Amino acid sequence: MSKTLIRGAKVLGGAPQDVLIDGQTIAEVGTGLSAEGAEVVEADGKVLLPGLVDLHTHLREPGREDSETVLTGTRAAASGGYTAVFAMANTFPVADTAGVVEQVYRLGQQHGYCDVQPIGAVTIGLEGRKLAELGAMHESAAGVTVFSDDGKCVDDAVIMRRALEYVKAFGGVVAQHAQEPRLTEGAQMNEGVVSAELGLGGWPAVAEESIIARDVLLAEHVGSRVHICHLSTAGSVEIVRWAKSRGIQVTAEVTPHHLLLTDELVRSYDPVYKVNPPLRTERDVLALREALADGTIDIVATDHAPHPHEDKDCEWAAAAMGMVGLETALSVVQETMVETGLLDWAQVAERMSTKPAEIGRATGHGRPVSAGEPANLTLVDTAYRGAVDPAGFASRSRNTPYEGRELPGRVTHTWLRGKATLVDGKLT
Ligand SMILES: NC(=O)N[C@@H](CC(=O)O)C(=O)O
């Protein structure tokens, strides 16, 4: 049984401690621990966090293996400090049956870079018309608990109500991609000053906010949980804050890119900045940061959306939407939330590991860094600062909006139940 002593790590950013891993479990946390029979990792004051959990990842397999596969996507996850990711259902075929979710689940197990928890589609084919086999996907080996039509909105209120009622029976949750389809027909970017100047079709904030307002009321009516994907506007924050004040069981996520980037970047017409929901304004960015700091927004989720070169390197209107995010998420959160004093590292662990694991019921992840817990951990060199170079990405795709941008922090080690998946920045 292998032993690893992580020496002098700032656990959750606190005073340096030693952490002894024995097999799949944390054996001891303290100071001056013996290294007897253990491989030693000198942490030198790096920050040790519970392994990160992403509730919103697009792994693209089956169907679009040219963009990403479960192997390349989970390698990217381990590089970014993740020990579990939830794989969205907009694959080809759609993950709307027990067969497809089990296929994805087994691929994650086979590759072993991080746990892959498939998300089941809410409706057949993501068409929004008929409920998929939610119960069969939950009962499958994949044990699906999160259901989403992400990429599409479950815009029919009766279907949404039925989905909320159905998953309530087994403690599941519907993760809504809030986008009123008729208000966003032909939309290319955030509706506002920039879209008017550029003459691009606008994606109005109200198209997101009106769906969130409806869904939190449906969740209250049904008495079930509801999760809101990728909040992008100040108005959405206010609605979620109001819903929480009424005791409605709503949780919400924000992506790293919506914490940092604005629609001003669209003036470049570089399709790397084309994303759904779109980049919004500075006012929205600041409201999202404040909401993540005060807990109105529960978690950071990457919405890792890999696309091959040919789907992005074309004129704006034809370009695919989305950005990769797994390998830069922690750096963007350090930049926007830690270095601005809005979150400390313990709170980052809450937002990027503990709470996502709780929402998705990812057992064994997001646990305290203490004896007896599974050794799902990540070690971060928070003193580092450097330019993002996508050439070094493990992801099969390179569509990052941060190329060449200086960001802080880099993950040096990741352990999945004691097995090192990343050592000194290199995948095992
Ligand atoms: N977030 C994105 O911009 N793209 C997502 C799906 C989607 O939400 O459109 C994708 O799967 O590519």
Coordinates of C-alpha atoms and ligand atoms in Angstrom, one line a residue:
M1 CA 0.0 0.0 0.0
S2 CA 1.7 3.2 -1.1
K3 CA 2.2 6.2 1.2
T4 CA 2.7 9.8 0.3
L5 CA 3.7 12.6 2.7
I6 CA 2.7 16.0 1.5
R7 CA 5.0 18.2 3.7
G8 CA 4.4 21.8 4.6
A9 CA 1.2 22.4 2.7
K10 CA -1.2 25.3 3.5
V11 CA -4.3 23.2 4.0
L12 CA -7.2 25.4 2.7
G13 CA -4.7 28.3 2.8
G14 CA -4.0 28.0 6.5
A15 CA -0.8 27.4 8.4
P16 CA 1.6 24.8 6.8
Q17 CA 0.8 21.2 7.8
D18 CA 1.8 17.7 6.8
V19 CA -0.7 15.4 5.2
L20 CA -0.1 11.7 5.1
I21 CA -1.9 9.7 2.4
D22 CA -2.0 5.9 3.0
G23 CA -3.5 4.0 0.0
Q24 CA -6.8 5.7 -0.9
T25 CA -7.3 7.6 2.4
I26 CA -5.9 10.5 4.3
A27 CA -4.2 8.8 7.3
E28 CA -3.1 11.9 9.3
V29 CA -2.9 15.7 9.1
G30 CA -0.5 17.5 11.5
T31 CA 2.9 18.9 11.9
G32 CA 6.2 17.0 12.0
L33 CA 4.7 13.8 10.6
S34 CA 7.2 11.0 10.0
A35 CA 8.1 10.3 6.4
E36 CA 8.9 6.6 7.2
G37 CA 8.1 4.5 4.2
A38 CA 6.4 7.3 2.4
E39 CA 7.2 9.2 -0.8
V40 CA 7.6 12.9 0.1
V41 CA 6.1 15.8 -1.8
E42 CA 7.6 19.1 -0.5
A43 CA 4.7 21.5 -0.7
D44 CA 6.8 24.5 0.2
G45 CA 3.8 26.5 1.3
K46 CA 1.6 25.6 -1.7
V47 CA -2.1 25.5 -1.0
L48 CA -3.8 22.1 -0.6
L49 CA -7.5 21.9 -1.4
P50 CA -10.0 19.0 -1.7
G51 CA -10.0 17.8 -5.3
L52 CA -12.2 20.2 -7.4
V53 CA -15.6 19.1 -8.7
D54 CA -17.0 20.5 -11.9
L55 CA -20.8 20.3 -12.2
H56 CA -20.8 21.5 -15.8
T57 CA -18.3 19.9 -18.3
H58 CA -18.8 19.0 -21.9
L59 CA -16.7 15.9 -22.7
R60 CA -18.2 15.5 -26.2
E61 CA -17.9 11.6 -26.3
P62 CA -19.9 9.9 -27.8
G63 CA -20.1 11.7 -31.1
R64 CA -17.7 14.7 -31.2
E65 CA -14.4 13.0 -30.4
D66 CA -12.7 15.5 -32.7
S67 CA -13.5 18.2 -30.0
E68 CA -12.7 16.1 -26.8
T69 CA -13.0 12.6 -25.6
V70 CA -13.6 11.3 -22.1
L71 CA -9.8 10.5 -21.9
T72 CA -8.6 14.0 -23.1
G73 CA -11.3 15.8 -21.1
T74 CA -10.5 14.0 -17.9
R75 CA -6.8 14.6 -18.4
A76 CA -7.6 18.2 -18.7
A77 CA -9.7 18.0 -15.6
A78 CA -6.8 16.4 -13.6
S79 CA -4.5 19.1 -14.9
G80 CA -6.9 21.7 -13.6
G81 CA -7.1 20.1 -10.1
Y82 CA -10.4 18.3 -10.6
T83 CA -11.1 14.8 -9.2
A84 CA -14.7 14.7 -10.4
V85 CA -16.6 16.2 -13.4
F86 CA -20.3 16.0 -14.4
A87 CA -20.6 15.4 -18.1
M88 CA -23.3 17.2 -20.0
A89 CA -25.8 15.3 -22.1
N90 CA -25.5 17.2 -25.4
T91 CA -23.5 14.4 -27.1
F92 CA -24.3 12.5 -30.2
P93 CA -26.3 10.4 -29.5
V94 CA -27.8 12.5 -26.7
A95 CA -27.3 11.1 -23.2
D96 CA -31.1 10.5 -22.8
T97 CA -31.0 6.7 -22.1
A98 CA -29.5 4.4 -19.6
G99 CA -27.3 3.0 -22.3
V100 CA -25.5 6.2 -23.2
V101 CA -25.0 7.4 -19.6
E102 CA -23.5 4.0 -18.7
Q103 CA -21.2 4.2 -21.7
V104 CA -19.9 7.6 -20.6
Y105 CA -19.6 6.4 -16.9
R106 CA -17.6 3.3 -17.8
L107 CA -15.2 5.3 -20.0
G108 CA -14.5 7.5 -17.0
Q109 CA -13.8 4.5 -14.9
Q110 CA -11.6 3.0 -17.6
H111 CA -9.4 6.0 -17.9
G112 CA -9.2 6.9 -14.2
Y113 CA -8.0 10.5 -14.4
C114 CA -11.1 11.7 -12.5
D115 CA -14.6 10.4 -11.7
V116 CA -17.0 11.1 -14.5
Q117 CA -20.6 11.5 -13.4
P118 CA -22.9 11.6 -16.5
I119 CA -25.7 14.2 -16.5
G120 CA -28.9 12.8 -18.1
A121 CA -31.0 14.7 -20.6
V122 CA -34.3 16.0 -19.3
T123 CA -36.1 15.5 -22.6
I124 CA -35.6 13.0 -25.4
G125 CA -33.1 14.3 -27.9
L126 CA -32.9 17.7 -25.9
E127 CA -36.0 18.6 -28.0
G128 CA -37.9 19.9 -25.0
R129 CA -41.1 17.9 -25.8
K130 CA -41.0 14.5 -24.0
L131 CA -39.3 13.5 -20.8
A132 CA -36.4 11.2 -21.3
E133 CA -36.1 8.0 -19.2
L134 CA -35.1 9.9 -16.0
G135 CA -35.8 6.9 -13.7
A136 CA -33.9 4.4 -15.9
M137 CA -30.9 6.7 -16.0
H138 CA -31.0 7.1 -12.2
E139 CA -31.3 3.4 -11.7
S140 CA -28.5 2.7 -14.2
A141 CA -24.9 1.9 -13.1
A142 CA -24.2 5.6 -13.8
G143 CA -26.6 6.5 -10.9
V144 CA -27.6 9.8 -12.6
T145 CA -28.8 12.5 -10.2
V146 CA -28.4 15.6 -12.3
F147 CA -30.5 16.2 -15.4
S148 CA -30.0 18.9 -17.9
D149 CA -30.8 19.8 -21.5
D150 CA -27.8 22.2 -21.4
G151 CA -27.3 23.9 -24.7
K152 CA -31.0 24.0 -24.9
C153 CA -33.6 25.4 -22.4
V154 CA -36.5 23.3 -21.0
D155 CA -38.7 26.1 -22.1
D156 CA -42.1 24.3 -21.8
A157 CA -43.4 25.0 -18.2
V158 CA -45.4 21.8 -18.1
I159 CA -42.4 19.7 -19.1
M160 CA -40.2 21.5 -16.5
R161 CA -42.8 21.0 -13.8
R162 CA -43.1 17.3 -14.6
A163 CA -39.3 16.9 -14.6
L164 CA -39.0 18.6 -11.2
E165 CA -41.7 16.4 -9.8
Y166 CA -40.2 13.2 -11.3
V167 CA -36.6 13.7 -10.0
K168 CA -37.9 14.9 -6.6
A169 CA -38.9 11.3 -5.9
F170 CA -35.2 10.2 -5.8
G171 CA -33.5 13.4 -4.6
G172 CA -32.4 14.4 -8.1
V173 CA -32.0 17.9 -9.5
V174 CA -32.7 19.6 -12.8
A175 CA -30.0 21.9 -14.0
Q176 CA -31.6 24.5 -16.2
H177 CA -30.0 26.3 -19.1
A178 CA -32.1 29.4 -18.8
Q179 CA -32.6 30.8 -22.3
E180 CA -36.1 31.7 -23.6
P181 CA -35.7 30.5 -27.2
R182 CA -38.0 33.0 -28.9
L183 CA -36.3 36.0 -27.2
T184 CA -32.9 34.8 -28.5
E185 CA -33.6 33.8 -32.1
G186 CA -30.6 34.8 -34.2
A187 CA -28.8 36.1 -31.1
Q188 CA -25.1 36.5 -31.5
M189 CA -24.0 38.3 -28.3
N190 CA -25.2 40.2 -25.3
E191 CA -28.0 42.7 -26.2
G192 CA -26.7 46.2 -25.3
V193 CA -24.6 49.1 -26.4
V194 CA -21.9 46.9 -28.1
S195 CA -24.4 44.7 -30.1
A196 CA -26.1 47.9 -31.3
E197 CA -22.8 49.4 -32.5
L198 CA -21.7 46.2 -34.1
G199 CA -25.1 45.4 -35.6
L200 CA -25.1 41.9 -34.1
G201 CA -28.3 40.2 -33.0
G202 CA -28.7 40.7 -29.2
W203 CA -29.2 38.0 -26.5
P204 CA -31.2 40.0 -23.9
A205 CA -30.6 39.5 -20.2
V206 CA -34.4 39.1 -19.8
A207 CA -34.2 35.9 -21.9
E208 CA -32.3 34.3 -19.0
E209 CA -34.0 36.1 -16.1
S210 CA -37.5 35.3 -17.2
I211 CA -36.8 31.6 -17.3
I212 CA -35.1 31.7 -13.9
A213 CA -38.0 33.6 -12.4
R214 CA -40.4 31.0 -13.7
D215 CA -38.3 28.0 -12.6
V216 CA -37.7 29.1 -9.0
L217 CA -41.5 29.5 -8.7
L218 CA -42.1 26.1 -10.2
A219 CA -39.5 24.6 -7.8
E220 CA -41.4 26.3 -4.9
H221 CA -44.7 25.0 -6.2
V222 CA -43.4 21.4 -6.6
G223 CA -41.3 21.6 -3.4
S224 CA -38.2 20.4 -5.2
R225 CA -34.6 21.5 -5.8
V226 CA -33.6 23.3 -9.0
H227 CA -30.1 24.3 -10.1
I228 CA -29.5 27.2 -12.5
C229 CA -26.6 26.8 -14.9
H230 CA -24.2 29.6 -15.8
L231 CA -25.8 32.7 -14.3
S232 CA -24.6 35.6 -16.5
T233 CA -26.5 38.8 -15.4
A234 CA -27.0 41.1 -12.4
G235 CA -30.8 40.6 -12.8
S236 CA -30.4 36.8 -12.5
V237 CA -28.5 37.3 -9.3
E238 CA -31.3 39.4 -7.9
I239 CA -33.9 36.8 -8.7
V240 CA -31.9 33.9 -7.2
R241 CA -31.2 36.1 -4.1
W242 CA -35.0 36.8 -3.8
A243 CA -35.8 33.1 -4.3
K244 CA -33.3 32.0 -1.6
S245 CA -34.8 34.6 0.8
R246 CA -38.2 32.9 0.3
G247 CA -36.6 29.5 1.2
I248 CA -36.9 28.1 -2.3
Q249 CA -34.4 25.3 -2.9
V250 CA -32.5 26.9 -5.7
T251 CA -28.7 26.6 -6.3
A252 CA -26.8 28.5 -8.9
E253 CA -23.4 28.4 -10.7
V254 CA -21.2 31.0 -12.4
T255 CA -18.5 30.2 -15.0
P256 CA -14.9 31.6 -14.7
H257 CA -15.3 33.5 -18.0
H258 CA -18.4 35.3 -16.7
L259 CA -16.4 36.4 -13.7
L260 CA -13.7 38.1 -15.8
L261 CA -14.6 38.9 -19.4
T262 CA -17.2 41.3 -20.9
D263 CA -18.9 41.9 -24.2
E264 CA -16.3 44.6 -25.1
L265 CA -14.1 41.8 -26.3
V266 CA -16.6 41.0 -29.1
R267 CA -15.4 44.2 -30.8
S268 CA -12.5 42.1 -32.0
Y269 CA -14.9 39.7 -33.7
D270 CA -12.7 36.9 -32.5
P271 CA -15.0 33.9 -32.2
V272 CA -13.2 32.6 -29.2
Y273 CA -15.3 35.1 -27.3
K274 CA -18.6 33.7 -28.7
V275 CA -20.3 31.8 -25.9
N276 CA -23.7 30.8 -24.6
P277 CA -24.9 32.6 -22.4
P278 CA -22.9 35.5 -23.9
L279 CA -20.3 37.7 -22.1
R280 CA -22.2 40.5 -20.5
T281 CA -21.2 43.9 -19.1
E282 CA -18.7 45.1 -16.4
R283 CA -21.8 45.7 -14.2
D284 CA -22.8 42.1 -14.6
V285 CA -19.3 40.8 -13.9
L286 CA -19.1 42.7 -10.6
A287 CA -22.6 41.6 -9.6
L288 CA -21.6 37.9 -10.3
R289 CA -18.4 38.3 -8.2
E290 CA -20.3 39.8 -5.3
A291 CA -22.9 37.0 -5.5
L292 CA -20.3 34.3 -5.5
A293 CA -18.7 36.0 -2.5
D294 CA -21.9 36.3 -0.5
G295 CA -23.1 32.8 -1.4
T296 CA -26.1 33.8 -3.6
I297 CA -24.2 31.9 -6.3
D298 CA -23.2 28.6 -4.7
I299 CA -20.5 27.3 -7.0
V300 CA -18.1 27.9 -9.9
A301 CA -18.7 25.5 -12.8
T302 CA -16.5 25.7 -15.9
D303 CA -19.0 25.0 -18.8
H304 CA -15.9 23.5 -20.4
A305 CA -17.0 23.6 -24.1
P306 CA -14.2 22.3 -26.4
H307 CA -14.5 23.0 -30.1
P308 CA -12.0 22.0 -32.9
H309 CA -10.1 24.7 -34.7
E310 CA -12.4 24.6 -37.8
D311 CA -15.5 25.2 -35.8
K312 CA -14.1 28.4 -34.3
D313 CA -11.7 29.7 -36.9
C314 CA -14.4 31.2 -39.1
E315 CA -16.6 34.3 -39.3
W316 CA -18.4 35.2 -36.1
A317 CA -22.0 34.3 -37.2
A318 CA -20.9 30.7 -38.2
A319 CA -18.7 30.0 -35.3
A320 CA -19.6 27.5 -32.5
M321 CA -20.3 28.8 -29.1
G322 CA -18.2 28.0 -26.0
M323 CA -14.8 28.1 -24.4
V324 CA -12.6 25.5 -22.8
G325 CA -12.2 26.1 -19.0
L326 CA -11.0 23.1 -16.9
E327 CA -7.3 23.9 -17.1
T328 CA -7.7 27.6 -16.3
A329 CA -10.7 27.7 -13.9
L330 CA -8.7 27.9 -10.6
S331 CA -6.4 30.6 -12.0
V332 CA -9.3 32.8 -13.1
V333 CA -11.0 32.3 -9.6
Q334 CA -7.7 33.2 -7.9
E335 CA -7.4 36.3 -10.1
T336 CA -11.0 37.5 -9.8
M337 CA -11.9 36.4 -6.3
V338 CA -8.9 35.6 -4.1
E339 CA -6.5 38.4 -5.2
T340 CA -9.4 40.9 -4.9
G341 CA -10.1 39.7 -1.3
L342 CA -13.6 38.5 -2.1
L343 CA -12.9 34.8 -1.2
D344 CA -10.2 33.1 0.9
W345 CA -9.0 29.6 0.0
A346 CA -11.3 27.8 2.3
Q347 CA -14.2 29.5 0.6
V348 CA -12.8 28.6 -2.8
A349 CA -12.8 25.0 -1.7
E350 CA -16.5 25.4 -0.7
R351 CA -17.4 26.9 -4.1
M352 CA -15.3 24.6 -6.3
S353 CA -15.4 21.3 -4.4
T354 CA -17.6 20.9 -1.4
K355 CA -20.8 22.5 -2.7
P356 CA -20.7 21.1 -6.3
A357 CA -20.2 17.7 -4.8
E358 CA -23.2 18.2 -2.5
I359 CA -25.5 19.5 -5.3
G360 CA -24.5 16.6 -7.5
R361 CA -24.3 14.0 -4.7
A362 CA -20.7 13.1 -5.7
T363 CA -19.9 11.0 -2.6
G364 CA -16.3 11.0 -1.5
H365 CA -15.6 14.4 -3.1
G366 CA -15.6 17.8 -1.5
R367 CA -14.7 16.2 1.8
P368 CA -12.7 17.9 4.6
V369 CA -8.9 17.5 4.4
S370 CA -8.8 15.3 7.5
A371 CA -7.9 11.8 8.6
G372 CA -10.2 9.1 7.4
E373 CA -11.4 11.0 4.4
P374 CA -10.8 9.8 0.8
A375 CA -7.5 11.3 -0.6
N376 CA -9.1 13.4 -3.3
L377 CA -6.7 16.4 -3.2
T378 CA -5.1 19.1 -5.3
L379 CA -1.9 21.1 -4.6
V380 CA -1.7 24.6 -6.0
D381 CA 1.3 26.9 -6.5
T382 CA -0.5 30.1 -5.8
A383 CA 2.7 32.2 -5.9
Y384 CA 3.1 31.4 -9.6
R385 CA 2.0 33.9 -12.3
G386 CA 2.4 33.3 -16.0
A387 CA 0.9 33.6 -19.4
V388 CA -1.7 31.0 -20.5
D389 CA -0.3 28.8 -23.3
P390 CA -3.0 26.5 -24.9
A391 CA -0.2 24.5 -26.6
G392 CA 0.4 22.9 -23.2
F393 CA -3.3 22.0 -22.7
A394 CA -4.3 18.4 -22.1
S395 CA -7.6 19.1 -23.7
R396 CA -8.0 18.1 -27.4
S397 CA -9.2 21.7 -28.1
R398 CA -7.5 25.0 -27.8
N399 CA -10.5 27.5 -27.8
T400 CA -9.5 29.4 -24.7
P401 CA -10.2 33.2 -24.3
Y402 CA -7.0 33.5 -22.1
E403 CA -4.3 32.8 -24.6
G404 CA -1.3 35.0 -23.7
R405 CA -3.0 36.5 -20.7
E406 CA -1.1 36.5 -17.4
L407 CA -3.0 34.6 -14.7
P408 CA -1.9 33.5 -11.2
G409 CA -1.6 30.0 -9.8
R410 CA -0.9 26.6 -11.3
V411 CA -1.9 23.1 -10.1
T412 CA 1.2 21.0 -9.5
H413 CA -0.4 17.8 -8.1
T414 CA -3.7 16.1 -8.1
W415 CA -4.7 12.9 -6.3
L416 CA -7.7 10.7 -7.0
R417 CA -8.3 8.5 -4.0
G418 CA -4.6 8.6 -3.3
K419 CA -3.6 7.9 -6.9
A420 CA -1.5 10.7 -8.3
T421 CA -3.0 11.8 -11.6
L422 CA -0.8 14.9 -11.8
V423 CA 2.8 15.1 -10.5
D424 CA 4.9 18.3 -10.8
G425 CA 2.5 19.6 -13.4
K426 CA 2.7 16.4 -15.5
L427 CA -0.1 13.9 -16.0
T428 CA 0.8 10.4 -14.9
Ligands
LIG1 N1 -21.8 27.1 -23.5 C1 -21.6 27.1 -24.8 O1 -21.3 28.2 -25.4 N2 -21.6 26.0 -25.5 C2 -22.1 24.7 -25.0 C3 -23.6 24.5 -25.0 C4 -24.4 25.7 -24.8 O2 -24.7 26.1 -23.7 O3 -24.7 26.4 -25.8 C5 -21.5 23.6 -25.8 O4 -21.8 22.4 -25.6 O5 -20.7 23.9 -26.7

